[in-house]
């Protein structure tokens, strides 16, 4: 079964509104979670590293004020896309490694469409 | 620094023929390597992983990959393609540092024709 749960799987929102995406580790504690963005027919691009109890680390070119990340507990990280615009439409995926040197577990992904 | 290069952006095979998806990596130490598969509009599924044990790694759905240090390669193979294998495949390297994200290749689209 899934060990990382991401919700919602699909969301359509109006331009200018905000959308929150949740990522939960189900049977382990994740001090670190990662948020990726995937454009159609492209690879996954790391957006930010979410650290429990501290500020997220954003990759170059990612606007931290637009993509708000909160990692308030050891099993939950949230990504909020603020004031969404059509160019924010994409597939967002979270992941959490259980241990170092092991594979990361990925959420199911969220298809965001901004109209 | 670690990096991974998938040599083919698109591979087309006929059903029942062998599959070869090529991946080369760059790492300053012995890496952990993975292959993930992504079906359309779906999340990522781990096919197999190499973490310094046996160099020939068997995964799910009949896939396997061989870690070749001398060639810095980790090619993915399957003896006989099935229609359901059509998907996007990602070769991934782990920096092997706590709190560091996986590094993805650009992906290879596998098409299977009947």
XYZ file of C-alpha atoms in Angstrom:
229
model
C 0.000 0.000 0.000
C 0.912 3.634 -0.332
C 3.309 4.930 2.274
C 3.058 8.548 1.156
C -0.379 9.972 0.563
C -0.933 13.168 -1.417
C -4.214 15.023 -1.585
C -5.983 16.163 -3.682
C -5.149 14.189 -6.795
C -6.747 16.746 -9.053
C -7.853 20.334 -8.533
C -9.206 23.055 -10.779
C -9.164 26.581 -9.430
C -9.793 30.084 -10.648
C -6.948 32.445 -11.372
C -6.030 34.465 -8.284
C -7.115 31.892 -5.738
C -4.880 29.735 -3.542
C -4.637 25.972 -3.476
C -3.260 23.767 -0.706
C -1.762 20.351 -1.402
C -1.097 17.920 1.433
C 1.548 15.240 1.636
C 1.450 12.699 4.449
C 3.821 9.887 5.375
C 1.587 7.048 6.517
C 3.719 4.625 8.500
C 6.935 6.462 9.156
C 8.145 9.849 10.283
C 9.612 12.103 7.643
C 11.778 14.925 8.892
C 12.381 15.840 5.269
C 9.995 15.864 2.354
C 10.559 17.055 -1.167
C 8.245 18.862 -3.542
C 8.640 18.398 -7.286
C 6.944 19.944 -10.261
C 6.527 18.191 -13.586
C 5.533 19.899 -16.814
C 3.986 17.803 -19.597
C 6.439 15.346 -21.129
C 9.262 16.583 -18.918
C 11.175 15.254 -15.969
C 10.594 16.060 -12.345
C 12.151 19.299 -11.185
C 12.850 19.736 -7.508
C 11.093 22.835 -6.190
C 11.914 22.772 -2.526
C 12.993 20.714 0.433
C 10.584 20.752 3.339
C 12.125 20.380 6.785
C 10.053 19.622 9.854
C 10.162 22.480 12.312
C 12.187 24.828 10.150
C 11.974 26.845 6.963
C 11.884 25.139 3.628
C 14.812 25.346 1.254
C 13.848 26.482 -2.214
C 15.625 25.732 -5.464
C 16.874 28.558 -7.597
C 14.113 30.221 -9.538
C 11.281 29.025 -7.301
C 9.365 31.864 -5.640
C 9.075 31.109 -1.942
C 6.279 33.649 -1.474
C 4.238 31.980 -4.168
C 4.837 28.380 -3.161
C 4.403 28.312 0.599
C 5.602 25.178 2.337
C 4.715 24.188 5.864
C 6.092 21.078 7.570
C 4.381 21.333 10.913
C 4.644 17.694 11.942
C 6.765 14.650 11.223
C 4.085 13.193 8.979
C 2.659 16.188 7.138
C 3.990 18.742 4.690
C 1.783 21.160 2.775
C 2.387 23.150 -0.373
C 0.181 26.171 -0.951
C 0.157 27.762 -4.373
C -0.848 31.343 -3.664
C -2.572 33.627 -6.150
C -2.470 30.911 -8.752
C -2.148 31.767 -12.435
C -2.592 29.585 -15.515
C 1.178 29.178 -15.821
C 1.148 27.439 -12.432
C -0.872 24.623 -13.957
C 1.262 21.535 -13.601
C 1.662 18.160 -11.918
C 3.017 18.491 -8.374
C 4.509 15.488 -6.587
C 5.814 15.115 -3.065
C 8.226 12.509 -1.811
C 9.712 11.373 1.445
C 12.705 9.133 2.020
C 12.290 6.584 4.792
C 16.019 6.224 5.338
C 19.202 7.380 3.695
C 20.381 5.197 0.818
C 16.883 3.933 0.177
C 14.371 4.852 -2.436
C 12.087 7.763 -1.821
C 8.381 7.139 -1.608
C 6.264 9.337 -3.794
C 2.778 10.647 -3.405
C 0.252 10.058 -6.127
C 0.715 13.573 -7.451
C -1.669 16.510 -7.820
C -2.802 17.764 -11.210
C -3.403 21.494 -10.786
C -5.307 23.350 -13.475
C -5.734 27.103 -13.113
C -8.441 28.608 -15.289
C 28.444 16.239 -7.848
C 26.088 13.568 -9.058
C 24.213 13.513 -12.329
C 22.387 11.063 -14.500
C 21.962 11.004 -18.278
C 19.312 9.045 -20.098
C 20.649 8.581 -23.571
C 17.355 8.190 -25.406
C 14.352 10.462 -25.032
C 12.122 8.004 -26.885
C 12.356 4.261 -27.526
C 9.908 2.333 -29.685
C 9.671 -1.461 -29.683
C 7.248 -4.101 -30.866
C 5.393 -6.251 -28.400
C 7.418 -9.351 -27.548
C 10.797 -7.827 -28.451
C 13.511 -6.835 -25.973
C 13.618 -3.458 -24.263
C 16.798 -1.491 -23.572
C 16.671 1.905 -21.868
C 20.086 3.433 -21.390
C 21.349 5.402 -18.421
C 24.764 6.732 -17.519
C 25.606 8.287 -14.210
C 28.270 10.510 -12.773
C 29.199 10.250 -9.132
C 32.269 10.864 -7.042
C 31.532 7.790 -4.942
C 29.549 4.592 -5.204
C 26.011 5.732 -5.835
C 22.586 4.363 -5.163
C 20.664 4.113 -8.425
C 17.010 3.582 -9.180
C 14.630 3.189 -12.073
C 11.124 4.563 -11.687
C 8.191 4.223 -14.072
C 5.387 6.692 -14.543
C 2.232 5.830 -16.440
C 0.194 8.685 -17.955
C -1.273 10.986 -15.332
C -0.073 8.711 -12.563
C 2.502 8.910 -9.821
C 5.897 7.241 -9.745
C 6.468 3.553 -9.133
C 9.813 2.074 -8.191
C 10.945 -0.614 -10.634
C 14.235 -1.539 -9.040
C 17.185 -0.191 -7.107
C 20.926 -0.718 -6.765
C 22.522 0.005 -3.410
C 25.995 -1.636 -3.630
C 24.866 -5.235 -3.315
C 24.526 -7.457 -6.405
C 25.359 -5.631 -9.633
C 22.514 -7.317 -11.517
C 19.296 -6.099 -10.011
C 15.930 -7.665 -10.708
C 12.838 -5.558 -10.398
C 9.127 -5.822 -10.864
C 7.301 -6.750 -14.081
C 10.297 -8.617 -15.515
C 12.641 -5.634 -15.620
C 16.261 -5.803 -14.583
C 19.290 -3.540 -14.649
C 23.001 -4.089 -14.409
C 25.316 -1.720 -12.573
C 28.592 -1.412 -14.490
C 31.067 0.729 -12.649
C 33.669 0.640 -15.430
C 31.122 2.037 -17.868
C 29.267 4.190 -15.306
C 26.066 2.716 -16.661
C 22.832 1.367 -15.237
C 20.823 0.301 -18.279
C 17.303 -1.068 -17.860
C 16.297 -4.169 -19.812
C 13.384 -6.510 -20.280
C 13.469 -9.615 -22.488
C 9.998 -9.217 -23.929
C 7.975 -6.014 -24.048
C 4.303 -5.930 -23.188
C 1.795 -3.311 -24.254
C 1.349 -2.318 -20.622
C 5.041 -1.365 -20.431
C 4.370 1.784 -22.466
C 5.194 4.603 -20.044
C 7.811 7.145 -19.020
C 10.921 5.750 -17.349
C 13.261 7.716 -15.129
C 16.789 6.798 -14.118
C 17.554 8.315 -10.727
C 20.652 8.701 -8.577
C 20.730 9.292 -4.862
C 23.290 11.688 -3.407
C 23.395 9.374 -0.371
C 23.210 12.302 1.978
C 20.502 12.618 4.550
C 18.017 15.291 3.620
C 19.084 15.499 -0.022
C 16.675 14.922 -2.874
C 17.010 12.334 -5.590
C 18.388 13.478 -8.933
C 16.252 12.565 -11.918
C 17.224 11.932 -15.492
C 15.156 13.610 -18.188
C 13.170 10.466 -18.803
C 12.689 8.017 -21.665
C 9.309 7.461 -23.243
C 8.783 3.820 -24.117
C 6.266 3.074 -26.858
C 5.155 -0.504 -27.535
C 3.388 -1.399 -30.750
C 1.404 -4.521 -31.467
